[in-house]
Amino acid sequence: MPELINQIENYFDVSGKQALQIEELFKPVILKAGDFYLKECQVHKKLAFVMEGFLRIHRYTESKSVTQWISSPGEFVTDLAVLSFDSPARWNIEAVTDVKLLEMDAKTYAQIDALIPNWPKIEKLFIAKCFLTLEDRIFSFISMSAEERYQMLFDYKKELLNAVPHHYIASMIGMTPETLSRIRKKVVS
């Protein structure tokens, strides 16, 4: 599973033997399109790595479902509140397509401390990287036009545009499906 090894090395700044030790802790899981990996209010203490397919992270409001993110192959996915704080899930994680995951539960995740002596420092840096990504997304929402947000998504995650329903993409980048359609037509012409 070289994809997982590469991402462990990139996300967690470990290499060689340590990356292999972490990789061995993951177990395969297969979801069909429409299956939920996690539902709001569940306590499902797991961390997953997406090998194939797309997962939509979303929450229901009174009037709609809001897509927070769409996880693609090569990305880790979890609800940090559940994994880190034993809180009920705040998000639904649903398979948009058939999905192949590698996952580990929280008990196994806790064993990484014994395998890698400087794991707390590595984990802290990983969470800081996640926080920086979140800051960038917030900044894009308050500083960029709808067209600029679409272009940023196109540059960063182009594969989503033909694999995921457009209303999910529109929600994720903070616009209506009609606005997304208008922008796509403008870009294509």
XYZ file of N, CA, C and O in Angstrom:
756
model
N 0.832 -1.192 0.000
C 0.000 0.000 0.000
C 0.873 1.252 0.000
O 0.932 1.971 0.987
N 1.556 1.480 -1.085
C 2.477 2.618 -1.123
C 1.781 3.962 -0.926
O 2.391 4.890 -0.410
N 0.495 4.082 -1.321
C -0.216 5.357 -1.131
C -0.282 5.713 0.347
O -0.032 6.846 0.738
N -0.636 4.728 1.161
C -0.731 4.968 2.600
C 0.639 5.298 3.187
O 0.769 6.249 3.957
N 1.644 4.548 2.808
C 3.008 4.824 3.303
C 3.414 6.250 2.942
O 3.923 6.999 3.788
N 3.186 6.650 1.691
C 3.544 8.008 1.260
C 2.828 9.062 2.089
O 3.438 10.056 2.502
N 1.559 8.849 2.341
C 0.805 9.852 3.103
C 1.202 9.851 4.578
O 1.217 10.899 5.205
N 1.497 8.702 5.134
C 1.982 8.659 6.519
C 3.271 9.467 6.614
O 3.451 10.282 7.519
N 4.157 9.257 5.639
C 5.421 9.996 5.641
C 5.179 11.493 5.470
O 5.819 12.307 6.143
N 4.252 11.869 4.595
C 3.979 13.295 4.348
C 3.209 13.957 5.483
O 3.563 15.039 5.929
N 2.128 13.320 5.924
C 1.282 13.930 6.950
C 1.965 13.934 8.310
O 1.833 14.874 9.082
N 2.633 12.823 8.636
C 3.140 12.667 9.994
C 4.645 12.833 10.119
O 5.194 12.696 11.199
N 5.317 13.083 9.004
C 6.753 13.328 9.036
C 7.520 12.187 9.712
O 8.361 12.408 10.570
N 7.160 10.953 9.344
C 7.920 9.774 9.766
C 8.329 9.041 8.493
O 7.755 9.250 7.436
N 9.303 8.182 8.609
C 9.725 7.453 7.418
C 10.184 6.051 7.777
O 10.321 5.704 8.946
N 10.428 5.275 6.713
C 11.004 3.946 6.867
C 10.221 3.032 7.773
O 9.029 2.815 7.607
N 10.917 2.486 8.748
C 10.353 1.480 9.659
C 9.130 2.020 10.404
O 8.139 1.312 10.581
N 9.194 3.271 10.835
C 8.071 3.837 11.588
C 6.807 3.917 10.725
O 5.715 3.600 11.194
N 6.949 4.324 9.479
C 5.793 4.394 8.583
C 5.202 3.007 8.364
O 3.970 2.840 8.355
N 6.046 2.014 8.195
C 5.567 0.635 8.030
C 4.836 0.143 9.273
O 3.823 -0.552 9.172
N 5.347 0.500 10.451
C 4.689 0.099 11.695
C 3.288 0.698 11.794
O 2.347 0.025 12.223
N 3.152 1.945 11.400
C 1.829 2.583 11.429
C 0.922 1.948 10.386
O -0.242 1.632 10.666
N 1.436 1.723 9.197
C 0.635 1.121 8.123
C 0.027 -0.209 8.564
O -1.133 -0.508 8.256
N 0.780 -1.007 9.285
C 0.319 -2.333 9.713
C -0.870 -2.258 10.671
O -1.571 -3.250 10.856
N -1.124 -1.107 11.247
C -2.235 -0.949 12.185
C -3.582 -0.756 11.483
O -4.630 -0.875 12.108
N -3.558 -0.457 10.193
C -4.787 -0.212 9.433
C -5.387 -1.512 8.909
O -4.659 -2.420 8.516
N -6.706 -1.574 8.874
C -7.448 -2.727 8.349
C -8.386 -2.250 7.236
O -8.956 -1.161 7.315
N -8.606 -3.087 6.195
C -9.458 -2.673 5.077
C -10.944 -2.635 5.425
O -11.437 -3.449 6.201
N -11.643 -1.677 4.823
C -13.089 -1.526 4.951
C -13.618 -1.124 3.579
O -13.007 -0.295 2.898
N -14.746 -1.703 3.190
C -15.363 -1.348 1.915
C -16.766 -0.812 2.186
O -17.528 -1.394 2.965
N -17.077 0.320 1.548
C -18.406 0.918 1.640
C -18.996 1.005 0.237
O -18.282 1.261 -0.728
N -20.293 0.823 0.138
C -21.011 1.041 -1.118
C -21.510 2.479 -1.132
O -21.722 3.089 -0.072
N -21.711 3.019 -2.324
C -22.249 4.377 -2.458
C -23.534 4.478 -1.632
O -24.391 3.598 -1.694
N -23.618 5.525 -0.831
C -24.780 5.740 0.032
C -24.612 5.211 1.446
O -25.369 5.589 2.341
N -23.629 4.334 1.669
C -23.372 3.839 3.028
C -22.780 4.954 3.878
O -22.022 5.792 3.389
N -23.105 4.934 5.158
C -22.524 5.885 6.093
C -21.349 5.235 6.797
O -21.454 4.130 7.321
N -20.231 5.940 6.813
C -19.081 5.527 7.614
C -19.296 5.995 9.055
O -18.891 5.332 9.991
N -19.959 7.120 9.200
C -20.244 7.713 10.508
C -21.506 8.532 10.390
O -21.733 9.187 9.378
N -22.343 8.484 11.435
C -23.550 9.319 11.468
C -23.482 10.243 12.682
O -22.899 9.890 13.715
N -24.086 11.413 12.514
C -24.149 12.375 13.623
C -24.613 11.657 14.888
O -25.488 10.799 14.850
N -24.006 12.028 15.993
C -24.328 11.551 17.343
C -23.781 10.163 17.661
O -23.869 9.721 18.793
N -23.204 9.458 16.697
C -22.555 8.183 16.992
C -21.205 8.436 17.653
O -20.607 9.495 17.473
N -20.743 7.456 18.385
C -19.371 7.489 18.881
C -18.654 6.354 18.156
O -18.791 5.194 18.490
N -17.956 6.725 17.110
C -17.306 5.800 16.176
C -15.847 6.247 16.133
O -15.462 7.037 15.299
N -15.078 5.769 17.080
C -13.720 6.267 17.275
C -12.753 5.582 16.326
O -12.061 4.638 16.687
N -12.721 6.101 15.075
C -11.854 5.505 14.068
C -11.244 6.587 13.195
O -11.804 7.655 13.008
N -10.089 6.265 12.665
C -9.390 7.097 11.695
C -9.277 6.266 10.432
O -8.901 5.088 10.491
N -9.625 6.864 9.284
C -9.573 6.115 8.032
C -8.717 6.845 7.006
O -8.572 8.068 7.051
N -8.210 6.059 6.083
C -7.460 6.559 4.943
C -8.219 6.124 3.701
O -8.548 4.950 3.546
N -8.495 7.064 2.806
C -9.264 6.767 1.595
C -8.320 6.221 0.520
O -7.418 6.928 0.067
N -8.550 4.980 0.133
C -7.768 4.367 -0.947
C -8.421 4.632 -2.303
O -7.749 4.953 -3.263
N -9.745 4.444 -2.357
C -10.506 4.645 -3.591
C -11.864 5.232 -3.237
O -12.438 4.893 -2.203
N -12.375 6.096 -4.112
C -13.712 6.640 -3.932
C -13.717 7.969 -3.196
O -12.658 8.539 -2.896
N -14.943 8.433 -2.923
C -15.131 9.750 -2.315
C -16.120 9.667 -1.156
O -17.161 9.026 -1.271
N -15.782 10.335 -0.070
C -16.638 10.424 1.117
C -17.047 11.869 1.328
O -16.208 12.773 1.273
N -18.329 12.072 1.576
C -18.836 13.423 1.841
C -19.022 13.595 3.342
O -19.669 12.781 3.997
N -18.430 14.638 3.881
C -18.584 14.979 5.293
C -19.607 16.095 5.345
O -19.404 17.167 4.771
N -20.734 15.840 6.004
C -21.823 16.810 5.979
C -22.641 16.766 7.265
O -22.518 15.850 8.077
N -23.465 17.787 7.407
C -24.358 17.899 8.566
C -25.701 18.420 8.072
O -25.767 19.267 7.198
N -26.758 17.914 8.688
C -28.101 18.372 8.352
C -28.455 19.595 9.192
O -28.159 19.638 10.388
N -29.057 20.594 8.550
C -29.645 21.721 9.258
C -31.159 21.560 9.123
O -31.637 20.573 8.575
N -31.915 22.545 9.593
C -33.370 22.444 9.478
C -33.833 22.380 8.031
O -34.829 21.738 7.723
N -33.108 23.039 7.126
C -33.596 23.138 5.759
C -32.753 22.420 4.702
O -33.180 22.280 3.560
N -31.541 21.958 5.073
C -30.687 21.350 4.042
C -29.545 20.571 4.679
O -29.329 20.617 5.885
N -28.811 19.897 3.818
C -27.586 19.230 4.225
C -26.422 20.080 3.721
O -26.377 20.443 2.548
N -25.500 20.401 4.611
C -24.366 21.250 4.263
C -23.108 20.378 4.196
O -22.770 19.694 5.160
N -22.444 20.422 3.052
C -21.220 19.649 2.854
C -20.028 20.442 3.367
O -19.750 21.525 2.889
N -19.348 19.871 4.347
C -18.165 20.513 4.913
C -16.921 20.182 4.092
O -16.051 21.005 3.914
N -16.839 18.939 3.585
C -15.662 18.515 2.827
C -16.002 17.255 2.057
O -16.893 16.500 2.462
N -15.279 17.007 0.986
C -15.372 15.745 0.266
C -13.970 15.149 0.263
O -13.036 15.728 -0.296
N -13.831 14.025 0.944
C -12.530 13.369 1.047
C -12.280 12.520 -0.188
O -13.151 11.785 -0.642
N -11.068 12.633 -0.696
C -10.640 11.974 -1.927
C -9.589 10.920 -1.609
O -9.026 10.908 -0.509
N -9.279 10.065 -2.581
C -8.189 9.111 -2.360
C -6.905 9.830 -1.934
O -6.573 10.896 -2.446
N -6.247 9.233 -0.941
C -5.000 9.811 -0.440
C -5.195 10.716 0.763
O -4.229 11.298 1.250
N -6.428 10.826 1.252
C -6.697 11.698 2.408
C -7.155 10.863 3.601
O -7.772 9.813 3.453
N -6.848 11.385 4.787
C -7.346 10.792 6.020
C -8.702 11.401 6.337
O -8.969 12.558 5.994
N -9.551 10.628 7.013
C -10.871 11.122 7.378
C -11.247 10.602 8.761
O -10.991 9.447 9.095
N -11.818 11.508 9.553
C -12.320 11.167 10.885
C -13.157 12.333 11.365
O -13.180 13.388 10.740
N -13.834 12.165 12.455
C -14.433 13.286 13.179
C -13.554 13.450 14.413
O -13.566 12.607 15.316
N -12.749 14.504 14.439
C -11.772 14.682 15.523
C -12.407 14.739 16.902
O -11.804 14.298 17.877
N -13.620 15.272 16.989
C -14.284 15.332 18.293
C -14.502 13.932 18.858
O -14.352 13.705 20.059
N -14.832 12.993 17.993
C -15.050 11.613 18.432
C -13.717 10.954 18.764
O -13.544 10.379 19.833
N -12.769 11.046 17.838
C -11.483 10.367 18.004
C -10.706 10.902 19.207
O -10.138 10.139 19.977
N -10.719 12.217 19.385
C -9.882 12.827 20.427
C -10.573 13.030 21.765
O -9.921 13.000 22.806
N -11.886 13.270 21.750
C -12.561 13.676 22.983
C -13.713 12.781 23.394
O -14.451 13.125 24.318
N -13.914 11.664 22.730
C -15.042 10.769 23.027
C -16.401 11.465 22.921
O -17.358 11.048 23.551
N -16.474 12.532 22.159
C -17.736 13.243 21.964
C -18.550 12.535 20.893
O -17.999 11.871 20.019
N -19.868 12.724 20.925
C -20.672 12.193 19.821
C -20.293 12.908 18.522
O -19.884 14.075 18.531
N -20.429 12.212 17.416
C -20.059 12.767 16.116
C -20.868 14.017 15.806
O -22.071 14.081 16.042
N -20.174 14.999 15.256
C -20.818 16.229 14.810
C -21.154 16.158 13.338
O -21.900 16.965 12.822
N -20.558 15.200 12.629
C -20.670 15.104 11.177
C -21.157 13.738 10.747
O -20.934 12.747 11.436
N -21.779 13.711 9.588
C -22.054 12.465 8.879
C -20.913 12.288 7.884
O -20.490 13.255 7.251
N -20.433 11.073 7.762
C -19.441 10.760 6.731
C -20.069 9.660 5.881
O -20.284 8.544 6.353
N -20.354 10.024 4.633
C -21.144 9.167 3.752
C -20.395 8.897 2.451
O -19.801 9.805 1.867
N -20.462 7.660 1.987
C -19.829 7.298 0.725
C -20.634 7.874 -0.439
O -21.815 7.596 -0.573
N -19.985 8.696 -1.251
C -20.620 9.250 -2.449
C -20.520 8.228 -3.580
O -21.422 8.116 -4.414
N -19.428 7.496 -3.616
C -19.183 6.426 -4.587
C -18.844 5.181 -3.777
O -18.755 5.249 -2.548
N -18.629 4.071 -4.431
C -18.067 2.926 -3.720
C -16.700 3.357 -3.201
O -15.967 4.080 -3.888
N -16.373 2.939 -1.983
C -15.168 3.427 -1.319
C -14.387 2.260 -0.715
O -14.971 1.355 -0.123
N -13.070 2.326 -0.876
C -12.169 1.410 -0.175
C -11.363 2.241 0.818
O -10.724 3.216 0.436
N -11.450 1.842 2.067
C -10.754 2.541 3.147
C -9.789 1.599 3.843
O -9.953 0.381 3.801
N -8.841 2.204 4.510
C -8.040 1.512 5.508
C -8.317 2.261 6.797
O -8.286 3.493 6.812
N -8.635 1.542 7.874
C -8.991 2.232 9.112
C -8.317 1.608 10.320
O -7.888 0.464 10.286
N -8.244 2.420 11.360
C -7.828 1.916 12.666
C -8.728 2.548 13.716
O -9.182 3.679 13.557
N -8.982 1.786 14.764
C -9.813 2.319 15.845
C -8.954 3.104 16.826
O -7.720 3.098 16.747
N -9.608 3.794 17.737
C -8.899 4.672 18.680
C -7.953 3.895 19.591
O -6.873 4.384 19.934
N -8.347 2.687 19.970
C -7.483 1.877 20.839
C -6.172 1.546 20.116
O -5.086 1.655 20.690
N -6.276 1.195 18.848
C -5.085 0.910 18.042
C -4.279 2.187 17.825
O -3.047 2.178 17.916
N -4.988 3.283 17.539
C -4.317 4.575 17.346
C -3.483 4.935 18.579
O -2.363 5.433 18.457
N -4.011 4.653 19.753
C -3.291 4.960 20.999
C -2.005 4.143 21.125
O -1.070 4.557 21.822
N -1.918 3.001 20.443
C -0.719 2.159 20.501
C 0.473 2.763 19.753
O 1.604 2.340 19.947
N 0.198 3.755 18.914
C 1.295 4.375 18.151
C 2.314 4.995 19.097
O 3.512 4.997 18.814
N 1.863 5.501 20.240
C 2.784 6.061 21.244
C 3.893 5.083 21.609
O 5.045 5.475 21.789
N 3.538 3.805 21.736
C 4.535 2.796 22.121
C 5.479 2.471 20.969
O 6.629 2.093 21.197
N 5.009 2.613 19.736
C 5.840 2.294 18.570
C 6.810 3.411 18.212
O 7.919 3.154 17.754
N 6.346 4.657 18.391
C 7.125 5.813 17.954
C 7.287 6.762 19.147
O 6.328 7.456 19.530
N 8.465 6.797 19.735
C 8.679 7.554 20.965
C 8.306 9.038 20.877
O 7.804 9.604 21.836
N 8.527 9.680 19.736
C 8.223 11.113 19.646
C 6.850 11.372 19.012
O 6.598 12.438 18.465
N 5.942 10.391 19.123
C 4.622 10.511 18.526
C 3.851 11.749 18.999
O 3.233 12.433 18.164
N 3.843 12.099 20.280
C 3.088 13.304 20.674
C 3.507 14.559 19.902
O 2.658 15.350 19.489
N 4.801 14.715 19.668
C 5.271 15.876 18.901
C 4.819 15.778 17.440
O 4.353 16.760 16.858
N 4.929 14.590 16.857
C 4.515 14.374 15.465
C 3.021 14.638 15.319
O 2.581 15.312 14.384
N 2.239 14.101 16.238
C 0.781 14.277 16.193
C 0.409 15.753 16.328
O -0.492 16.247 15.635
N 1.113 16.463 17.187
C 0.858 17.901 17.363
C 1.109 18.655 16.055
O 0.323 19.519 15.669
N 2.177 18.322 15.358
C 2.475 18.962 14.071
C 1.415 18.616 13.024
O 1.022 19.454 12.218
N 0.949 17.372 13.026
C -0.113 16.955 12.108
C -1.384 17.773 12.354
O -1.994 18.291 11.416
N -1.766 17.914 13.605
C -2.976 18.682 13.935
C -2.777 20.150 13.572
O -3.698 20.806 13.088
N -1.574 20.665 13.748
C -1.288 22.043 13.340
C -1.456 22.198 11.827
O -2.011 23.200 11.354
N -0.998 21.202 11.028
C -1.191 21.249 9.576
C -2.679 21.260 9.232
O -3.112 21.990 8.331
N -3.455 20.447 9.933
C -4.911 20.416 9.712
C -5.518 21.778 10.040
O -6.388 22.279 9.309
N -5.066 22.383 11.105
C -5.569 23.694 11.507
C -5.238 24.752 10.453
O -6.061 25.606 10.135
N -4.029 24.700 9.902
C -3.648 25.643 8.851
C -4.544 25.490 7.611
O -4.944 26.480 6.995
N -4.863 24.257 7.272
C -5.775 24.014 6.149
C -7.135 24.631 6.431
O -7.737 25.279 5.563
N -7.608 24.465 7.650
C -8.892 25.052 8.047
C -8.839 26.578 7.980
O -9.765 27.216 7.464
N -7.762 27.167 8.463
C -7.613 28.620 8.374
C -7.659 29.097 6.924
O -8.305 30.098 6.612
N -6.981 28.373 6.036
C -6.985 28.743 4.614
C -8.383 28.668 4.029
O -8.786 29.523 3.249
N -9.138 27.645 4.417
C -10.517 27.523 3.903
C -11.384 28.667 4.410
O -12.165 29.249 3.663
N -11.260 29.004 5.674
C -12.044 30.116 6.226
C -11.682 31.407 5.509
O -12.560 32.175 5.115
N -10.393 31.646 5.325
C -9.954 32.854 4.639
C -10.523 32.916 3.225
O -10.965 33.970 2.773
N -10.541 31.775 2.527
C -11.077 31.775 1.167
C -12.557 32.147 1.164
O -13.019 32.853 0.265
N -13.300 31.723 2.162
C -14.727 32.036 2.219
C -14.982 33.517 2.471
O -15.951 34.071 1.976
N -14.110 34.157 3.226
C -14.363 35.567 3.539
C -13.635 36.530 2.615
O -13.920 37.722 2.623
N -12.720 36.004 1.791
C -11.947 36.923 0.958
C -12.095 36.691 -0.543
O -11.735 37.571 -1.322
N -12.610 35.545 -0.951
C -12.663 35.222 -2.372
C -14.090 35.269 -2.912
O -15.041 34.976 -2.185
N -14.183 35.571 -4.181
C -15.469 35.511 -4.871
C -15.823 34.044 -5.127
O -14.977 33.152 -5.007
N -17.062 33.808 -5.522
C -17.488 32.451 -5.864
C -16.619 31.882 -6.986
O -16.219 30.709 -6.944
N -16.298 32.704 -7.977
C -15.461 32.254 -9.085
C -14.064 31.859 -8.608
O -13.497 30.859 -9.058
N -13.521 32.635 -7.704
C -12.183 32.332 -7.178
C -12.198 31.041 -6.353
O -11.256 30.250 -6.427
N -13.258 30.830 -5.573
C -13.354 29.591 -4.793
C -13.478 28.384 -5.725
O -12.871 27.344 -5.492
N -14.244 28.533 -6.798
C -14.360 27.452 -7.781
C -12.989 27.172 -8.408
O -12.588 26.011 -8.529
N -12.275 28.208 -8.799
C -10.968 28.029 -9.416
C -9.999 27.353 -8.456
O -9.218 26.487 -8.858
N -10.053 27.722 -7.187
C -9.188 27.100 -6.191
C -9.501 25.606 -6.077
O -8.587 24.772 -6.051
N -10.793 25.260 -6.052
C -11.173 23.847 -6.013
C -10.708 23.139 -7.278
O -10.173 22.032 -7.224
N -10.906 23.768 -8.419
C -10.482 23.202 -9.699
C -8.979 22.922 -9.684
O -8.533 21.859 -10.114
N -8.196 23.838 -9.163
C -6.740 23.680 -9.108
C -6.318 22.603 -8.111
O -5.344 21.884 -8.327
N -7.061 22.494 -7.009
C -6.657 21.615 -5.912
C -7.257 20.211 -6.007
O -6.583 19.226 -5.703
N -8.538 20.126 -6.393
C -9.235 18.836 -6.373
C -10.089 18.657 -7.626
O -11.274 18.346 -7.546
N -9.483 18.840 -8.763
C -10.188 18.771 -10.046
C -10.976 17.472 -10.216
O -12.031 17.447 -10.834
N -10.453 16.376 -9.667
C -11.093 15.069 -9.830
C -12.524 15.021 -9.294
O -13.333 14.209 -9.726
N -12.853 15.910 -8.371
C -14.211 15.933 -7.809
C -15.258 16.336 -8.837
O -16.398 15.884 -8.778
N -14.882 17.181 -9.756
C -15.852 17.812 -10.644
C -16.590 16.835 -11.545
O -17.718 17.115 -11.949
N -16.008 15.688 -11.833
C -16.685 14.686 -12.656
C -17.099 13.453 -11.869
O -17.690 12.543 -12.436
N -16.784 13.415 -10.573
C -17.047 12.210 -9.788
C -18.131 12.388 -8.721
O -18.655 11.403 -8.218
N -18.448 13.633 -8.398
C -19.329 13.924 -7.269
C -20.484 14.798 -7.751
O -20.261 15.703 -8.562
N -21.702 14.562 -7.262
C -22.816 15.435 -7.661
C -22.498 16.910 -7.392
O -21.937 17.270 -6.351
N -22.866 17.740 -8.340
C -22.492 19.161 -8.269
C -23.113 19.901 -7.090
O -22.511 20.848 -6.580
N -24.286 19.463 -6.620
C -24.866 20.168 -5.468
C -24.032 19.949 -4.203
O -23.994 20.808 -3.336
N -23.314 18.831 -4.105
C -22.401 18.626 -2.977
C -21.203 19.569 -3.089
O -20.749 20.156 -2.108
N -20.684 19.690 -4.299
C -19.536 20.574 -4.537
C -19.929 22.019 -4.253
O -19.193 22.751 -3.583
N -21.099 22.436 -4.746
C -21.571 23.804 -4.519
C -21.656 24.092 -3.024
O -21.182 25.130 -2.546
N -22.235 23.177 -2.280
C -22.353 23.357 -0.833
C -20.982 23.468 -0.177
O -20.748 24.325 0.678
N -20.045 22.620 -0.600
C -18.709 22.614 0.002
C -17.971 23.930 -0.216
O -17.203 24.364 0.640
N -18.204 24.577 -1.362
C -17.488 25.832 -1.617
C -18.381 27.055 -1.426
O -18.034 28.159 -1.846
N -19.514 26.863 -0.750
C -20.321 27.985 -0.288
C -21.101 28.723 -1.351
O -21.090 29.954 -1.375
N -21.784 27.971 -2.217
C -22.612 28.628 -3.236
C -23.794 27.729 -3.571
O -23.817 26.557 -3.183
N -24.743 28.281 -4.278
C -25.882 27.483 -4.707
C -25.486 26.646 -5.915
O -24.544 26.999 -6.637
N -26.208 25.564 -6.167
C -25.930 24.780 -7.376
C -26.079 25.611 -8.657
O -25.332 25.409 -9.613
N -27.005 26.562 -8.657
C -27.201 27.413 -9.824
C -25.973 28.287 -10.083
O -25.554 28.465 -11.235
N -25.413 28.839 -9.014
C -24.202 29.652 -9.162
C -23.050 28.801 -9.674
O -22.313 29.214 -10.575
N -22.897 27.607 -9.135
C -21.841 26.708 -9.603
C -22.030 26.404 -11.088
O -21.065 26.456 -11.866
N -23.251 26.125 -11.499
C -23.526 25.823 -12.899
C -23.163 27.015 -13.805
O -22.531 26.835 -14.849
N -23.528 28.197 -13.361
C -23.217 29.416 -14.127
C -21.706 29.598 -14.260
O -21.182 29.884 -15.336
N -20.983 29.389 -13.170
C -19.521 29.549 -13.182
C -18.883 28.500 -14.082
O -17.995 28.816 -14.868
N -19.349 27.270 -14.004
C -18.793 26.196 -14.843
C -18.998 26.491 -16.316
O -18.101 26.283 -17.130
N -20.172 26.973 -16.677
C -20.454 27.320 -18.071
C -19.526 28.435 -18.533
O -19.010 28.405 -19.660
N -19.316 29.413 -17.668
C -18.444 30.540 -17.991
C -16.999 30.067 -18.198
O -16.320 30.513 -19.123
N -16.544 29.155 -17.350
C -15.164 28.657 -17.435
C -14.984 27.826 -18.706
O -13.947 27.900 -19.353
N -15.976 27.002 -19.038
C -15.880 26.127 -20.202
C -15.864 26.930 -21.502
O -15.156 26.602 -22.439
N -16.647 28.020 -21.563
C -16.722 28.795 -22.823
C -15.596 29.778 -23.007
O -14.665 29.896 -22.351
